[in-house]
């Protein structure tokens, strides 16, 4: 199966819609007065329609992923490092083939990002300087969040590359993530290894 983050999001969406439907059903059963029953019936109908729409979207997504899985697979099982430093990296492994009759070819790409260590002056300075241990803890938390952002972007980029018919032989071994010209951090285009900014 190909990378399935979007499917997990859809499952969460369906679970939420099912919960709303079950709540509406309970309220409908408990309603006694005719006016209240009419209100709860409308709510129940809308909740049922929303749930049906979510299930249909999931079926379409699963069909797409099944079709994609015949030509490429992106491994989303990436373990974070025990400790982070300012140079972050994520290795994404994949396998692909041009047609279902071809043999599978395996490969990987490592995305690298150097965290901007300049202080953020938009955040007010604390009244008391935090301890060295606290500063390190805050840094690790920030770098961990940045690493997760890099990982998501890397996985989506490899998946999207193959979805658009990209040639796996042309994926580079390493890619330095591009940074946002305003923030100096990562954005939604930072890991687009095949679309270099002009």
PDB file of N, CA and C in Angstrom, residues 75-166:
ATOM      1  N   UNK A  75       7.323   4.214   2.010  1.00  0.00           N
ATOM      2  CA  UNK A  75       7.339   3.711   3.389  1.00  0.00           C
ATOM      3  C   UNK A  75       7.233   4.879   4.366  1.00  0.00           C
ATOM      4  N   UNK A  76       6.126   4.917   5.117  1.00  0.00           N
ATOM      5  CA  UNK A  76       5.926   6.021   6.062  1.00  0.00           C
ATOM      6  C   UNK A  76       6.319   5.654   7.497  1.00  0.00           C
ATOM      7  N   UNK A  77       6.954   4.496   7.671  1.00  0.00           N
ATOM      8  CA  UNK A  77       7.408   4.091   9.004  1.00  0.00           C
ATOM      9  C   UNK A  77       8.803   4.680   9.262  1.00  0.00           C
ATOM     10  N   UNK A  78       8.836   5.926   9.723  1.00  0.00           N
ATOM     11  CA  UNK A  78      10.097   6.631   9.959  1.00  0.00           C
ATOM     12  C   UNK A  78      10.228   6.909  11.450  1.00  0.00           C
ATOM     13  N   UNK A  79      11.278   6.381  12.033  1.00  0.00           N
ATOM     14  CA  UNK A  79      11.498   6.534  13.476  1.00  0.00           C
ATOM     15  C   UNK A  79      12.291   7.808  13.733  1.00  0.00           C
ATOM     16  N   UNK A  80      11.804   8.660  14.649  1.00  0.00           N
ATOM     17  CA  UNK A  80      12.561   9.893  14.939  1.00  0.00           C
ATOM     18  C   UNK A  80      13.863   9.578  15.659  1.00  0.00           C
ATOM     19  N   UNK A  81      14.858  10.438  15.517  1.00  0.00           N
ATOM     20  CA  UNK A  81      16.113  10.216  16.248  1.00  0.00           C
ATOM     21  C   UNK A  81      15.900  10.397  17.749  1.00  0.00           C
ATOM     22  N   UNK A  82      16.784   9.803  18.524  1.00  0.00           N
ATOM     23  CA  UNK A  82      16.687   9.923  19.986  1.00  0.00           C
ATOM     24  C   UNK A  82      16.880  11.367  20.412  1.00  0.00           C
ATOM     25  N   UNK A  83      17.775  12.056  19.710  1.00  0.00           N
ATOM     26  CA  UNK A  83      18.104  13.439  20.035  1.00  0.00           C
ATOM     27  C   UNK A  83      18.243  14.241  18.748  1.00  0.00           C
ATOM     28  N   UNK A  84      17.814  15.486  18.788  1.00  0.00           N
ATOM     29  CA  UNK A  84      17.859  16.339  17.601  1.00  0.00           C
ATOM     30  C   UNK A  84      18.989  17.347  17.713  1.00  0.00           C
ATOM     31  N   UNK A  85      19.530  17.738  16.544  1.00  0.00           N
ATOM     32  CA  UNK A  85      20.444  18.881  16.526  1.00  0.00           C
ATOM     33  C   UNK A  85      19.989  19.800  15.395  1.00  0.00           C
ATOM     34  N   UNK A  86      20.714  20.870  15.178  1.00  0.00           N
ATOM     35  CA  UNK A  86      20.229  21.881  14.238  1.00  0.00           C
ATOM     36  C   UNK A  86      20.191  21.395  12.791  1.00  0.00           C
ATOM     37  N   UNK A  87      20.943  20.342  12.492  1.00  0.00           N
ATOM     38  CA  UNK A  87      20.883  19.748  11.143  1.00  0.00           C
ATOM     39  C   UNK A  87      19.952  18.544  11.198  1.00  0.00           C
ATOM     40  N   UNK A  88      18.767  18.715  10.649  1.00  0.00           N
ATOM     41  CA  UNK A  88      17.751  17.667  10.683  1.00  0.00           C
ATOM     42  C   UNK A  88      17.753  16.904   9.364  1.00  0.00           C
ATOM     43  N   UNK A  89      17.486  15.616   9.438  1.00  0.00           N
ATOM     44  CA  UNK A  89      17.401  14.830   8.205  1.00  0.00           C
ATOM     45  C   UNK A  89      16.325  13.755   8.332  1.00  0.00           C
ATOM     46  N   UNK A  90      15.724  13.442   7.196  1.00  0.00           N
ATOM     47  CA  UNK A  90      14.681  12.414   7.111  1.00  0.00           C
ATOM     48  C   UNK A  90      14.962  11.588   5.869  1.00  0.00           C
ATOM     49  N   UNK A  91      15.052  10.271   6.041  1.00  0.00           N
ATOM     50  CA  UNK A  91      15.279   9.366   4.907  1.00  0.00           C
ATOM     51  C   UNK A  91      13.963   8.683   4.560  1.00  0.00           C
ATOM     52  N   UNK A  92      13.524   8.881   3.318  1.00  0.00           N
ATOM     53  CA  UNK A  92      12.279   8.271   2.843  1.00  0.00           C
ATOM     54  C   UNK A  92      12.630   7.168   1.844  1.00  0.00           C
ATOM     55  N   UNK A  93      12.188   5.948   2.158  1.00  0.00           N
ATOM     56  CA  UNK A  93      12.408   4.806   1.264  1.00  0.00           C
ATOM     57  C   UNK A  93      11.158   4.563   0.433  1.00  0.00           C
ATOM     58  N   UNK A  94      11.368   4.054  -0.767  1.00  0.00           N
ATOM     59  CA  UNK A  94      10.239   3.810  -1.671  1.00  0.00           C
ATOM     60  C   UNK A  94      10.602   2.685  -2.631  1.00  0.00           C
ATOM     61  N   UNK A  95       9.577   2.169  -3.291  1.00  0.00           N
ATOM     62  CA  UNK A  95       9.801   1.282  -4.437  1.00  0.00           C
ATOM     63  C   UNK A  95       8.796   1.683  -5.503  1.00  0.00           C
ATOM     64  N   UNK A  96       9.157   1.468  -6.742  1.00  0.00           N
ATOM     65  CA  UNK A  96       8.307   1.921  -7.845  1.00  0.00           C
ATOM     66  C   UNK A  96       8.562   1.078  -9.088  1.00  0.00           C
ATOM     67  N   UNK A  97       7.649   1.193 -10.042  1.00  0.00           N
ATOM     68  CA  UNK A  97       7.813   0.584 -11.353  1.00  0.00           C
ATOM     69  C   UNK A  97       6.947   1.352 -12.344  1.00  0.00           C
ATOM     70  N   UNK A  98       7.341   1.319 -13.594  1.00  0.00           N
ATOM     71  CA  UNK A  98       6.618   2.093 -14.620  1.00  0.00           C
ATOM     72  C   UNK A  98       5.275   1.455 -14.976  1.00  0.00           C
ATOM     73  N   UNK A  99       5.255   0.129 -15.064  1.00  0.00           N
ATOM     74  CA  UNK A  99       4.010  -0.592 -15.356  1.00  0.00           C
ATOM     75  C   UNK A  99       3.906  -1.778 -14.407  1.00  0.00           C
ATOM     76  N   UNK A 100       2.724  -2.358 -14.331  1.00  0.00           N
ATOM     77  CA  UNK A 100       2.519  -3.496 -13.422  1.00  0.00           C
ATOM     78  C   UNK A 100       3.295  -4.734 -13.873  1.00  0.00           C
ATOM     79  N   UNK A 101       3.762  -4.751 -15.105  1.00  0.00           N
ATOM     80  CA  UNK A 101       4.539  -5.892 -15.609  1.00  0.00           C
ATOM     81  C   UNK A 101       6.032  -5.764 -15.314  1.00  0.00           C
ATOM     82  N   UNK A 102       6.470  -4.570 -14.922  1.00  0.00           N
ATOM     83  CA  UNK A 102       7.887  -4.346 -14.641  1.00  0.00           C
ATOM     84  C   UNK A 102       8.265  -4.857 -13.247  1.00  0.00           C
ATOM     85  N   UNK A 103       9.564  -5.070 -13.057  1.00  0.00           N
ATOM     86  CA  UNK A 103      10.089  -5.432 -11.733  1.00  0.00           C
ATOM     87  C   UNK A 103      10.113  -4.188 -10.853  1.00  0.00           C
ATOM     88  N   UNK A 104      10.000  -4.389  -9.550  1.00  0.00           N
ATOM     89  CA  UNK A 104      10.076  -3.276  -8.604  1.00  0.00           C
ATOM     90  C   UNK A 104      11.516  -2.777  -8.505  1.00  0.00           C
ATOM     91  N   UNK A 105      11.677  -1.457  -8.392  1.00  0.00           N
ATOM     92  CA  UNK A 105      12.977  -0.836  -8.142  1.00  0.00           C
ATOM     93  C   UNK A 105      12.882  -0.095  -6.818  1.00  0.00           C
ATOM     94  N   UNK A 106      13.837  -0.321  -5.932  1.00  0.00           N
ATOM     95  CA  UNK A 106      13.837   0.345  -4.617  1.00  0.00           C
ATOM     96  C   UNK A 106      14.785   1.527  -4.625  1.00  0.00           C
ATOM     97  N   UNK A 107      14.504   2.483  -3.782  1.00  0.00           N
ATOM     98  CA  UNK A 107      15.360   3.648  -3.657  1.00  0.00           C
ATOM     99  C   UNK A 107      15.050   4.420  -2.389  1.00  0.00           C
ATOM    100  N   UNK A 108      15.785   5.479  -2.165  1.00  0.00           N
ATOM    101  CA  UNK A 108      15.515   6.346  -1.015  1.00  0.00           C
ATOM    102  C   UNK A 108      16.057   7.735  -1.307  1.00  0.00           C
ATOM    103  N   UNK A 109      15.511   8.707  -0.602  1.00  0.00           N
ATOM    104  CA  UNK A 109      15.972  10.084  -0.688  1.00  0.00           C
ATOM    105  C   UNK A 109      16.057  10.623   0.738  1.00  0.00           C
ATOM    106  N   UNK A 110      17.130  11.334   1.031  1.00  0.00           N
ATOM    107  CA  UNK A 110      17.299  11.945   2.353  1.00  0.00           C
ATOM    108  C   UNK A 110      17.110  13.451   2.231  1.00  0.00           C
ATOM    109  N   UNK A 111      16.141  13.955   2.973  1.00  0.00           N
ATOM    110  CA  UNK A 111      15.866  15.390   3.014  1.00  0.00           C
ATOM    111  C   UNK A 111      16.613  15.991   4.194  1.00  0.00           C
ATOM    112  N   UNK A 112      17.305  17.097   3.953  1.00  0.00           N
ATOM    113  CA  UNK A 112      18.122  17.739   4.989  1.00  0.00           C
ATOM    114  C   UNK A 112      17.631  19.169   5.190  1.00  0.00           C
ATOM    115  N   UNK A 113      17.610  19.599   6.452  1.00  0.00           N
ATOM    116  CA  UNK A 113      17.212  20.977   6.769  1.00  0.00           C
ATOM    117  C   UNK A 113      18.064  21.487   7.923  1.00  0.00           C
ATOM    118  N   UNK A 114      18.672  22.642   7.726  1.00  0.00           N
ATOM    119  CA  UNK A 114      19.444  23.288   8.784  1.00  0.00           C
ATOM    120  C   UNK A 114      18.572  24.337   9.461  1.00  0.00           C
ATOM    121  N   UNK A 115      18.312  24.139  10.740  1.00  0.00           N
ATOM    122  CA  UNK A 115      17.441  25.038  11.492  1.00  0.00           C
ATOM    123  C   UNK A 115      18.112  26.399  11.646  1.00  0.00           C
ATOM    124  N   UNK A 116      17.348  27.447  11.427  1.00  0.00           N
ATOM    125  CA  UNK A 116      17.831  28.818  11.611  1.00  0.00           C
ATOM    126  C   UNK A 116      17.892  29.095  13.112  1.00  0.00           C
ATOM    127  N   UNK A 117      19.096  29.338  13.614  1.00  0.00           N
ATOM    128  CA  UNK A 117      19.280  29.518  15.058  1.00  0.00           C
ATOM    129  C   UNK A 117      19.162  30.971  15.519  1.00  0.00           C
ATOM    130  N   UNK A 118      18.910  31.867  14.587  1.00  0.00           N
ATOM    131  CA  UNK A 118      18.768  33.267  14.996  1.00  0.00           C
ATOM    132  C   UNK A 118      17.549  33.418  15.899  1.00  0.00           C
ATOM    133  N   UNK A 119      17.643  34.261  16.925  1.00  0.00           N
ATOM    134  CA  UNK A 119      16.502  34.420  17.838  1.00  0.00           C
ATOM    135  C   UNK A 119      15.298  35.049  17.142  1.00  0.00           C
ATOM    136  N   UNK A 120      14.111  34.649  17.592  1.00  0.00           N
ATOM    137  CA  UNK A 120      12.865  35.190  17.052  1.00  0.00           C
ATOM    138  C   UNK A 120      12.473  36.399  17.904  1.00  0.00           C
ATOM    139  N   UNK A 121      12.646  37.578  17.332  1.00  0.00           N
ATOM    140  CA  UNK A 121      12.378  38.801  18.094  1.00  0.00           C
ATOM    141  C   UNK A 121      10.898  39.166  18.129  1.00  0.00           C
ATOM    142  N   UNK A 122      10.066  38.379  17.436  1.00  0.00           N
ATOM    143  CA  UNK A 122       8.626  38.641  17.498  1.00  0.00           C
ATOM    144  C   UNK A 122       8.021  38.083  18.785  1.00  0.00           C
ATOM    145  N   UNK A 123       8.779  37.186  19.459  1.00  0.00           N
ATOM    146  CA  UNK A 123       8.314  36.612  20.720  1.00  0.00           C
ATOM    147  C   UNK A 123       8.929  37.427  21.860  1.00  0.00           C
ATOM    148  N   UNK A 124       8.124  37.897  22.821  1.00  0.00           N
ATOM    149  CA  UNK A 124       8.688  38.682  23.924  1.00  0.00           C
ATOM    150  C   UNK A 124       9.687  37.860  24.738  1.00  0.00           C
ATOM    151  N   UNK A 125      10.754  38.518  25.143  1.00  0.00           N
ATOM    152  CA  UNK A 125      11.792  37.841  25.937  1.00  0.00           C
ATOM    153  C   UNK A 125      11.253  37.540  27.337  1.00  0.00           C
ATOM    154  N   UNK A 126      11.616  36.392  27.914  1.00  0.00           N
ATOM    155  CA  UNK A 126      11.149  36.075  29.268  1.00  0.00           C
ATOM    156  C   UNK A 126      11.766  37.042  30.288  1.00  0.00           C
ATOM    157  N   UNK A 127      11.039  37.251  31.396  1.00  0.00           N
ATOM    158  CA  UNK A 127      11.530  38.172  32.436  1.00  0.00           C
ATOM    159  C   UNK A 127      12.834  37.667  33.043  1.00  0.00           C
ATOM    160  N   UNK A 128      12.883  36.343  33.240  1.00  0.00           N
ATOM    161  CA  UNK A 128      14.115  35.733  33.766  1.00  0.00           C
ATOM    162  C   UNK A 128      14.674  34.778  32.727  1.00  0.00           C
ATOM    163  N   UNK A 129      15.978  34.782  32.599  1.00  0.00           N
ATOM    164  CA  UNK A 129      16.611  33.885  31.627  1.00  0.00           C
ATOM    165  C   UNK A 129      16.440  32.440  32.103  1.00  0.00           C
ATOM    166  N   UNK A 130      15.892  31.574  31.227  1.00  0.00           N
ATOM    167  CA  UNK A 130      15.714  30.174  31.644  1.00  0.00           C
ATOM    168  C   UNK A 130      17.056  29.472  31.835  1.00  0.00           C
ATOM    169  N   UNK A 131      17.038  28.416  32.624  1.00  0.00           N
ATOM    170  CA  UNK A 131      18.257  27.645  32.884  1.00  0.00           C
ATOM    171  C   UNK A 131      18.727  26.993  31.585  1.00  0.00           C
ATOM    172  N   UNK A 132      19.985  26.570  31.594  1.00  0.00           N
ATOM    173  CA  UNK A 132      20.558  25.908  30.408  1.00  0.00           C
ATOM    174  C   UNK A 132      19.772  24.638  30.086  1.00  0.00           C
ATOM    175  N   UNK A 133      19.354  23.913  31.122  1.00  0.00           N
ATOM    176  CA  UNK A 133      18.591  22.675  30.913  1.00  0.00           C
ATOM    177  C   UNK A 133      17.247  22.984  30.268  1.00  0.00           C
ATOM    178  N   UNK A 134      16.605  24.057  30.738  1.00  0.00           N
ATOM    179  CA  UNK A 134      15.305  24.450  30.183  1.00  0.00           C
ATOM    180  C   UNK A 134      15.449  24.907  28.726  1.00  0.00           C
ATOM    181  N   UNK A 135      16.516  25.660  28.457  1.00  0.00           N
ATOM    182  CA  UNK A 135      16.766  26.118  27.086  1.00  0.00           C
ATOM    183  C   UNK A 135      16.949  24.927  26.143  1.00  0.00           C
ATOM    184  N   UNK A 136      17.710  23.930  26.621  1.00  0.00           N
ATOM    185  CA  UNK A 136      17.948  22.733  25.808  1.00  0.00           C
ATOM    186  C   UNK A 136      16.644  21.957  25.577  1.00  0.00           C
ATOM    187  N   UNK A 137      15.824  21.869  26.627  1.00  0.00           N
ATOM    188  CA  UNK A 137      14.536  21.182  26.503  1.00  0.00           C
ATOM    189  C   UNK A 137      13.643  21.895  25.482  1.00  0.00           C
ATOM    190  N   UNK A 138      13.596  23.215  25.551  1.00  0.00           N
ATOM    191  CA  UNK A 138      12.800  23.999  24.601  1.00  0.00           C
ATOM    192  C   UNK A 138      13.309  23.818  23.169  1.00  0.00           C
ATOM    193  N   UNK A 139      14.656  23.794  23.033  1.00  0.00           N
ATOM    194  CA  UNK A 139      15.269  23.596  21.713  1.00  0.00           C
ATOM    195  C   UNK A 139      14.889  22.229  21.149  1.00  0.00           C
ATOM    196  N   UNK A 140      14.971  21.190  21.987  1.00  0.00           N
ATOM    197  CA  UNK A 140      14.637  19.830  21.548  1.00  0.00           C
ATOM    198  C   UNK A 140      13.172  19.742  21.113  1.00  0.00           C
ATOM    199  N   UNK A 141      12.291  20.402  21.858  1.00  0.00           N
ATOM    200  CA  UNK A 141      10.864  20.409  21.504  1.00  0.00           C
ATOM    201  C   UNK A 141      10.656  21.087  20.159  1.00  0.00           C
ATOM    202  N   UNK A 142      11.291  22.240  19.979  1.00  0.00           N
ATOM    203  CA  UNK A 142      11.155  22.990  18.723  1.00  0.00           C
ATOM    204  C   UNK A 142      11.725  22.189  17.553  1.00  0.00           C
ATOM    205  N   UNK A 143      12.907  21.589  17.752  1.00  0.00           N
ATOM    206  CA  UNK A 143      13.533  20.819  16.674  1.00  0.00           C
ATOM    207  C   UNK A 143      12.725  19.565  16.350  1.00  0.00           C
ATOM    208  N   UNK A 144      12.112  18.968  17.374  1.00  0.00           N
ATOM    209  CA  UNK A 144      11.270  17.796  17.163  1.00  0.00           C
ATOM    210  C   UNK A 144      10.066  18.157  16.292  1.00  0.00           C
ATOM    211  N   UNK A 145       9.435  19.295  16.581  1.00  0.00           N
ATOM    212  CA  UNK A 145       8.289  19.742  15.787  1.00  0.00           C
ATOM    213  C   UNK A 145       8.718  20.050  14.343  1.00  0.00           C
ATOM    214  N   UNK A 146       9.886  20.659  14.199  1.00  0.00           N
ATOM    215  CA  UNK A 146      10.393  20.966  12.852  1.00  0.00           C
ATOM    216  C   UNK A 146      10.693  19.674  12.100  1.00  0.00           C
ATOM    217  N   UNK A 147      11.267  18.687  12.798  1.00  0.00           N
ATOM    218  CA  UNK A 147      11.562  17.390  12.186  1.00  0.00           C
ATOM    219  C   UNK A 147      10.265  16.727  11.704  1.00  0.00           C
ATOM    220  N   UNK A 148       9.204  16.796  12.513  1.00  0.00           N
ATOM    221  CA  UNK A 148       7.923  16.209  12.120  1.00  0.00           C
ATOM    222  C   UNK A 148       7.362  16.912  10.880  1.00  0.00           C
ATOM    223  N   UNK A 149       7.517  18.238  10.826  1.00  0.00           N
ATOM    224  CA  UNK A 149       7.078  19.008   9.654  1.00  0.00           C
ATOM    225  C   UNK A 149       7.873  18.571   8.425  1.00  0.00           C
ATOM    226  N   UNK A 150       9.188  18.433   8.591  1.00  0.00           N
ATOM    227  CA  UNK A 150      10.048  17.982   7.496  1.00  0.00           C
ATOM    228  C   UNK A 150       9.642  16.585   7.033  1.00  0.00           C
ATOM    229  N   UNK A 151       9.351  15.700   7.978  1.00  0.00           N
ATOM    230  CA  UNK A 151       8.959  14.318   7.654  1.00  0.00           C
ATOM    231  C   UNK A 151       7.660  14.285   6.861  1.00  0.00           C
ATOM    232  N   UNK A 152       6.654  15.009   7.332  1.00  0.00           N
ATOM    233  CA  UNK A 152       5.380  15.049   6.601  1.00  0.00           C
ATOM    234  C   UNK A 152       5.585  15.578   5.187  1.00  0.00           C
ATOM    235  N   UNK A 153       6.322  16.679   5.072  1.00  0.00           N
ATOM    236  CA  UNK A 153       6.579  17.264   3.756  1.00  0.00           C
ATOM    237  C   UNK A 153       7.321  16.307   2.851  1.00  0.00           C
ATOM    238  N   UNK A 154       8.308  15.594   3.402  1.00  0.00           N
ATOM    239  CA  UNK A 154       9.102  14.651   2.619  1.00  0.00           C
ATOM    240  C   UNK A 154       8.231  13.517   2.085  1.00  0.00           C
ATOM    241  N   UNK A 155       7.399  12.942   2.944  1.00  0.00           N
ATOM    242  CA  UNK A 155       6.523  11.846   2.532  1.00  0.00           C
ATOM    243  C   UNK A 155       5.525  12.302   1.468  1.00  0.00           C
ATOM    244  N   UNK A 156       4.900  13.442   1.702  1.00  0.00           N
ATOM    245  CA  UNK A 156       3.933  13.959   0.726  1.00  0.00           C
ATOM    246  C   UNK A 156       4.611  14.253  -0.606  1.00  0.00           C
ATOM    247  N   UNK A 157       5.833  14.789  -0.559  1.00  0.00           N
ATOM    248  CA  UNK A 157       6.526  15.143  -1.803  1.00  0.00           C
ATOM    249  C   UNK A 157       6.853  13.920  -2.645  1.00  0.00           C
ATOM    250  N   UNK A 158       7.362  12.876  -2.017  1.00  0.00           N
ATOM    251  CA  UNK A 158       7.684  11.655  -2.761  1.00  0.00           C
ATOM    252  C   UNK A 158       6.402  11.050  -3.326  1.00  0.00           C
ATOM    253  N   UNK A 159       5.354  10.992  -2.506  1.00  0.00           N
ATOM    254  CA  UNK A 159       4.070  10.462  -2.979  1.00  0.00           C
ATOM    255  C   UNK A 159       3.552  11.276  -4.167  1.00  0.00           C
ATOM    256  N   UNK A 160       3.548  12.607  -4.019  1.00  0.00           N
ATOM    257  CA  UNK A 160       3.018  13.463  -5.087  1.00  0.00           C
ATOM    258  C   UNK A 160       3.842  13.351  -6.367  1.00  0.00           C
ATOM    259  N   UNK A 161       5.153  13.187  -6.204  1.00  0.00           N
ATOM    260  CA  UNK A 161       6.034  13.033  -7.366  1.00  0.00           C
ATOM    261  C   UNK A 161       5.608  11.807  -8.181  1.00  0.00           C
ATOM    262  N   UNK A 162       5.398  10.693  -7.483  1.00  0.00           N
ATOM    263  CA  UNK A 162       4.973   9.482  -8.188  1.00  0.00           C
ATOM    264  C   UNK A 162       3.557   9.616  -8.731  1.00  0.00           C
ATOM    265  N   UNK A 163       2.677  10.263  -7.984  1.00  0.00           N
ATOM    266  CA  UNK A 163       1.302  10.460  -8.459  1.00  0.00           C
ATOM    267  C   UNK A 163       1.270  11.233  -9.766  1.00  0.00           C
ATOM    268  N   UNK A 164       2.199  12.168  -9.911  1.00  0.00           N
ATOM    269  CA  UNK A 164       2.257  12.981 -11.123  1.00  0.00           C
ATOM    270  C   UNK A 164       3.039  12.294 -12.250  1.00  0.00           C
ATOM    271  N   UNK A 165       3.371  11.023 -12.036  1.00  0.00           N
ATOM    272  CA  UNK A 165       4.042  10.257 -13.089  1.00  0.00           C
ATOM    273  C   UNK A 165       5.543  10.416 -13.099  1.00  0.00           C
ATOM    274  N   UNK A 166       6.122  10.864 -11.990  1.00  0.00           N
ATOM    275  CA  UNK A 166       7.566  11.065 -11.915  1.00  0.00           C
ATOM    276  C   UNK A 166       8.358   9.781 -12.079  1.00  0.00           C
TER     277      UNK A 166
END
